[in-house]
Amino acid sequence: MITLYGSSLSNYYNKVKLVLLEKGLPFTEELQRTRSADEAVLAATPLGKIPFVRIDGQTLCESQVIVDCLEAKFPSPPLVPADPVGAAKVRELCAFMELYVELVGRELYGEAFFGGKVSEEVKASVRARLTKNLAAFKRLVKFSPYIAGADFTLADAAAYATLPTVAQATKAALGEDLVAAAGIDWKPYLKKLGERPSVQRVNAERKRDLEAAEAATAAAAAKAGAEAQLKG
């Protein structure tokens, strides 16, 4: 049995969930917030990061490690080519996206998504690095129609988790979608992915959980405001 721990508000959680759905594997989900200090959680994911999984009683963390394990343990349907070099090319795309696109764009998430503020120096640095890295990334992608070629692969799960998130973050924090500005036409590609039942389910459940989180935040703010008025 497989248990996926984390939150559908996490892009890397949704990457793993998408692979589980594409492979038709039975799994359960357990809500787990990131950066937990609980010892039981840290035994599975030492930095408290999500997602992590429990597979046959053993735990794994780091999304790429997890999906590579799923591919090896449950090879049908395949999400990498049978050819070793072709499989490596898929993983090359995954690594490039996560190291040089997502991790750089992540520096903007505090302002783009969580109401924080990022310094102008950080913004300038992110813009310069992403502009360079996205131009390089464009040399690797195919979009014919999927990111590595004709078939849906692990690289598409990574792209689903990365490209729209970074595009939205740069638009919100920098005033420009740097992914589109690099000539990477991600919106039609995402629409193509959206034809897949697995993506439709991930999207719907993320939307549901996001709306619930926003409602809870609004309710907490209203309660705090009411309590402040009573004290006043």
PDB file of N, CA and C in Angstrom, residues 141-189:
ATOM      1  N   VAL A 141      13.496  21.332 -24.564  1.00  0.00           N
ATOM      2  CA  VAL A 141      12.095  20.907 -24.642  1.00  0.00           C
ATOM      3  C   VAL A 141      11.669  20.641 -26.083  1.00  0.00           C
ATOM      4  N   LYS A 142      10.649  19.794 -26.222  1.00  0.00           N
ATOM      5  CA  LYS A 142      10.139  19.449 -27.557  1.00  0.00           C
ATOM      6  C   LYS A 142       8.690  19.881 -27.759  1.00  0.00           C
ATOM      7  N   PHE A 143       7.828  19.656 -26.781  1.00  0.00           N
ATOM      8  CA  PHE A 143       6.406  19.976 -26.909  1.00  0.00           C
ATOM      9  C   PHE A 143       5.823  19.386 -28.193  1.00  0.00           C
ATOM     10  N   SER A 144       6.019  18.064 -28.358  1.00  0.00           N
ATOM     11  CA  SER A 144       5.548  17.444 -29.596  1.00  0.00           C
ATOM     12  C   SER A 144       4.708  16.166 -29.335  1.00  0.00           C
ATOM     13  N   PRO A 145       3.595  16.189 -28.655  1.00  0.00           N
ATOM     14  CA  PRO A 145       3.060  17.365 -27.966  1.00  0.00           C
ATOM     15  C   PRO A 145       3.551  17.498 -26.530  1.00  0.00           C
ATOM     16  N   TYR A 146       4.194  16.417 -26.010  1.00  0.00           N
ATOM     17  CA  TYR A 146       4.645  16.449 -24.623  1.00  0.00           C
ATOM     18  C   TYR A 146       6.068  16.982 -24.552  1.00  0.00           C
ATOM     19  N   ILE A 147       6.511  17.226 -23.350  1.00  0.00           N
ATOM     20  CA  ILE A 147       7.739  18.002 -23.199  1.00  0.00           C
ATOM     21  C   ILE A 147       8.977  17.251 -23.689  1.00  0.00           C
ATOM     22  N   ALA A 148       8.946  15.909 -23.622  1.00  0.00           N
ATOM     23  CA  ALA A 148      10.088  15.124 -24.089  1.00  0.00           C
ATOM     24  C   ALA A 148       9.829  14.453 -25.431  1.00  0.00           C
ATOM     25  N   GLY A 149       8.634  14.665 -26.002  1.00  0.00           N
ATOM     26  CA  GLY A 149       8.332  14.040 -27.285  1.00  0.00           C
ATOM     27  C   GLY A 149       6.885  13.612 -27.387  1.00  0.00           C
ATOM     28  N   ALA A 150       6.663  12.448 -27.985  1.00  0.00           N
ATOM     29  CA  ALA A 150       5.297  12.013 -28.301  1.00  0.00           C
ATOM     30  C   ALA A 150       4.528  11.469 -27.107  1.00  0.00           C
ATOM     31  N   ASP A 151       5.237  11.031 -26.068  1.00  0.00           N
ATOM     32  CA  ASP A 151       4.580  10.348 -24.954  1.00  0.00           C
ATOM     33  C   ASP A 151       4.659  11.149 -23.660  1.00  0.00           C
ATOM     34  N   PHE A 152       3.642  10.981 -22.826  1.00  0.00           N
ATOM     35  CA  PHE A 152       3.647  11.555 -21.482  1.00  0.00           C
ATOM     36  C   PHE A 152       4.695  10.825 -20.652  1.00  0.00           C
ATOM     37  N   THR A 153       5.545  11.581 -19.974  1.00  0.00           N
ATOM     38  CA  THR A 153       6.627  10.988 -19.181  1.00  0.00           C
ATOM     39  C   THR A 153       6.722  11.663 -17.815  1.00  0.00           C
ATOM     40  N   LEU A 154       7.687  11.199 -17.028  1.00  0.00           N
ATOM     41  CA  LEU A 154       7.962  11.837 -15.742  1.00  0.00           C
ATOM     42  C   LEU A 154       8.281  13.317 -15.909  1.00  0.00           C
ATOM     43  N   ALA A 155       8.851  13.683 -17.047  1.00  0.00           N
ATOM     44  CA  ALA A 155       9.181  15.089 -17.286  1.00  0.00           C
ATOM     45  C   ALA A 155       7.929  15.951 -17.371  1.00  0.00           C
ATOM     46  N   ASP A 156       6.829  15.385 -17.840  1.00  0.00           N
ATOM     47  CA  ASP A 156       5.580  16.145 -17.890  1.00  0.00           C
ATOM     48  C   ASP A 156       5.014  16.360 -16.491  1.00  0.00           C
ATOM     49  N   ALA A 157       5.184  15.376 -15.621  1.00  0.00           N
ATOM     50  CA  ALA A 157       4.755  15.567 -14.234  1.00  0.00           C
ATOM     51  C   ALA A 157       5.562  16.682 -13.582  1.00  0.00           C
ATOM     52  N   ALA A 158       6.868  16.715 -13.877  1.00  0.00           N
ATOM     53  CA  ALA A 158       7.716  17.786 -13.345  1.00  0.00           C
ATOM     54  C   ALA A 158       7.341  19.133 -13.942  1.00  0.00           C
ATOM     55  N   ALA A 159       7.061  19.156 -15.248  1.00  0.00           N
ATOM     56  CA  ALA A 159       6.686  20.414 -15.908  1.00  0.00           C
ATOM     57  C   ALA A 159       5.354  20.929 -15.382  1.00  0.00           C
ATOM     58  N   TYR A 160       4.411  20.032 -15.151  1.00  0.00           N
ATOM     59  CA  TYR A 160       3.120  20.421 -14.579  1.00  0.00           C
ATOM     60  C   TYR A 160       3.321  21.121 -13.239  1.00  0.00           C
ATOM     61  N   ALA A 161       4.281  20.629 -12.462  1.00  0.00           N
ATOM     62  CA  ALA A 161       4.539  21.201 -11.143  1.00  0.00           C
ATOM     63  C   ALA A 161       5.353  22.485 -11.201  1.00  0.00           C
ATOM     64  N   THR A 162       6.095  22.685 -12.285  1.00  0.00           N
ATOM     65  CA  THR A 162       7.079  23.768 -12.329  1.00  0.00           C
ATOM     66  C   THR A 162       6.669  24.950 -13.187  1.00  0.00           C
ATOM     67  N   LEU A 163       6.336  24.717 -14.442  1.00  0.00           N
ATOM     68  CA  LEU A 163       6.199  25.828 -15.387  1.00  0.00           C
ATOM     69  C   LEU A 163       5.104  26.826 -15.009  1.00  0.00           C
ATOM     70  N   PRO A 164       3.864  26.393 -14.726  1.00  0.00           N
ATOM     71  CA  PRO A 164       2.852  27.394 -14.372  1.00  0.00           C
ATOM     72  C   PRO A 164       3.158  28.100 -13.060  1.00  0.00           C
ATOM     73  N   THR A 165       3.762  27.377 -12.116  1.00  0.00           N
ATOM     74  CA  THR A 165       4.077  27.989 -10.820  1.00  0.00           C
ATOM     75  C   THR A 165       5.098  29.099 -10.975  1.00  0.00           C
ATOM     76  N   VAL A 166       6.164  28.826 -11.724  1.00  0.00           N
ATOM     77  CA  VAL A 166       7.203  29.841 -11.929  1.00  0.00           C
ATOM     78  C   VAL A 166       6.668  30.981 -12.790  1.00  0.00           C
ATOM     79  N   ALA A 167       5.867  30.650 -13.799  1.00  0.00           N
ATOM     80  CA  ALA A 167       5.279  31.698 -14.640  1.00  0.00           C
ATOM     81  C   ALA A 167       4.417  32.642 -13.808  1.00  0.00           C
ATOM     82  N   GLN A 168       3.583  32.079 -12.952  1.00  0.00           N
ATOM     83  CA  GLN A 168       2.704  32.901 -12.117  1.00  0.00           C
ATOM     84  C   GLN A 168       3.493  33.704 -11.095  1.00  0.00           C
ATOM     85  N   ALA A 169       4.548  33.098 -10.543  1.00  0.00           N
ATOM     86  CA  ALA A 169       5.361  33.805  -9.552  1.00  0.00           C
ATOM     87  C   ALA A 169       6.083  34.991 -10.169  1.00  0.00           C
ATOM     88  N   THR A 170       6.653  34.802 -11.352  1.00  0.00           N
ATOM     89  CA  THR A 170       7.367  35.914 -11.985  1.00  0.00           C
ATOM     90  C   THR A 170       6.406  37.006 -12.425  1.00  0.00           C
ATOM     91  N   LYS A 171       5.227  36.615 -12.878  1.00  0.00           N
ATOM     92  CA  LYS A 171       4.226  37.613 -13.259  1.00  0.00           C
ATOM     93  C   LYS A 171       3.816  38.451 -12.051  1.00  0.00           C
ATOM     94  N   ALA A 172       3.610  37.780 -10.915  1.00  0.00           N
ATOM     95  CA  ALA A 172       3.151  38.477  -9.713  1.00  0.00           C
ATOM     96  C   ALA A 172       4.243  39.339  -9.094  1.00  0.00           C
ATOM     97  N   ALA A 173       5.470  38.814  -9.025  1.00  0.00           N
ATOM     98  CA  ALA A 173       6.538  39.519  -8.310  1.00  0.00           C
ATOM     99  C   ALA A 173       7.356  40.445  -9.198  1.00  0.00           C
ATOM    100  N   LEU A 174       7.472  40.104 -10.476  1.00  0.00           N
ATOM    101  CA  LEU A 174       8.311  40.889 -11.388  1.00  0.00           C
ATOM    102  C   LEU A 174       7.509  41.654 -12.423  1.00  0.00           C
ATOM    103  N   GLY A 175       6.217  41.353 -12.511  1.00  0.00           N
ATOM    104  CA  GLY A 175       5.384  42.031 -13.497  1.00  0.00           C
ATOM    105  C   GLY A 175       5.492  41.463 -14.891  1.00  0.00           C
ATOM    106  N   GLU A 176       6.143  40.306 -15.025  1.00  0.00           N
ATOM    107  CA  GLU A 176       6.330  39.691 -16.341  1.00  0.00           C
ATOM    108  C   GLU A 176       6.442  38.184 -16.193  1.00  0.00           C
ATOM    109  N   ASP A 177       5.734  37.466 -17.026  1.00  0.00           N
ATOM    110  CA  ASP A 177       5.839  36.007 -17.085  1.00  0.00           C
ATOM    111  C   ASP A 177       7.129  35.672 -17.827  1.00  0.00           C
ATOM    112  N   LEU A 178       8.172  35.329 -17.072  1.00  0.00           N
ATOM    113  CA  LEU A 178       9.468  35.077 -17.699  1.00  0.00           C
ATOM    114  C   LEU A 178       9.487  33.780 -18.494  1.00  0.00           C
ATOM    115  N   VAL A 179       8.618  32.835 -18.150  1.00  0.00           N
ATOM    116  CA  VAL A 179       8.562  31.587 -18.920  1.00  0.00           C
ATOM    117  C   VAL A 179       8.074  31.886 -20.334  1.00  0.00           C
ATOM    118  N   ALA A 180       6.980  32.607 -20.447  1.00  0.00           N
ATOM    119  CA  ALA A 180       6.466  32.984 -21.767  1.00  0.00           C
ATOM    120  C   ALA A 180       7.429  33.914 -22.485  1.00  0.00           C
ATOM    121  N   ALA A 181       8.062  34.821 -21.737  1.00  0.00           N
ATOM    122  CA  ALA A 181       9.000  35.767 -22.345  1.00  0.00           C
ATOM    123  C   ALA A 181      10.198  35.057 -22.959  1.00  0.00           C
ATOM    124  N   ALA A 182      10.517  33.863 -22.441  1.00  0.00           N
ATOM    125  CA  ALA A 182      11.623  33.075 -22.990  1.00  0.00           C
ATOM    126  C   ALA A 182      11.219  32.323 -24.249  1.00  0.00           C
ATOM    127  N   GLY A 183       9.962  32.467 -24.659  1.00  0.00           N
ATOM    128  CA  GLY A 183       9.490  31.766 -25.850  1.00  0.00           C
ATOM    129  C   GLY A 183       8.997  30.363 -25.570  1.00  0.00           C
ATOM    130  N   ILE A 184       8.764  30.055 -24.294  1.00  0.00           N
ATOM    131  CA  ILE A 184       8.243  28.744 -23.905  1.00  0.00           C
ATOM    132  C   ILE A 184       6.730  28.874 -23.786  1.00  0.00           C
ATOM    133  N   ASP A 185       6.020  28.316 -24.745  1.00  0.00           N
ATOM    134  CA  ASP A 185       4.569  28.513 -24.857  1.00  0.00           C
ATOM    135  C   ASP A 185       3.860  27.527 -23.932  1.00  0.00           C
ATOM    136  N   TRP A 186       3.894  27.810 -22.639  1.00  0.00           N
ATOM    137  CA  TRP A 186       3.462  26.837 -21.646  1.00  0.00           C
ATOM    138  C   TRP A 186       1.939  26.721 -21.526  1.00  0.00           C
ATOM    139  N   LYS A 187       1.187  27.747 -21.879  1.00  0.00           N
ATOM    140  CA  LYS A 187      -0.268  27.692 -21.681  1.00  0.00           C
ATOM    141  C   LYS A 187      -0.949  26.661 -22.586  1.00  0.00           C
ATOM    142  N   PRO A 188      -0.669  26.623 -23.899  1.00  0.00           N
ATOM    143  CA  PRO A 188      -1.256  25.553 -24.722  1.00  0.00           C
ATOM    144  C   PRO A 188      -0.807  24.161 -24.273  1.00  0.00           C
ATOM    145  N   TYR A 189       0.443  24.078 -23.818  1.00  0.00           N
ATOM    146  CA  TYR A 189       0.948  22.798 -23.317  1.00  0.00           C
ATOM    147  C   TYR A 189       0.170  22.368 -22.077  1.00  0.00           C
TER     148      TYR A 189
END
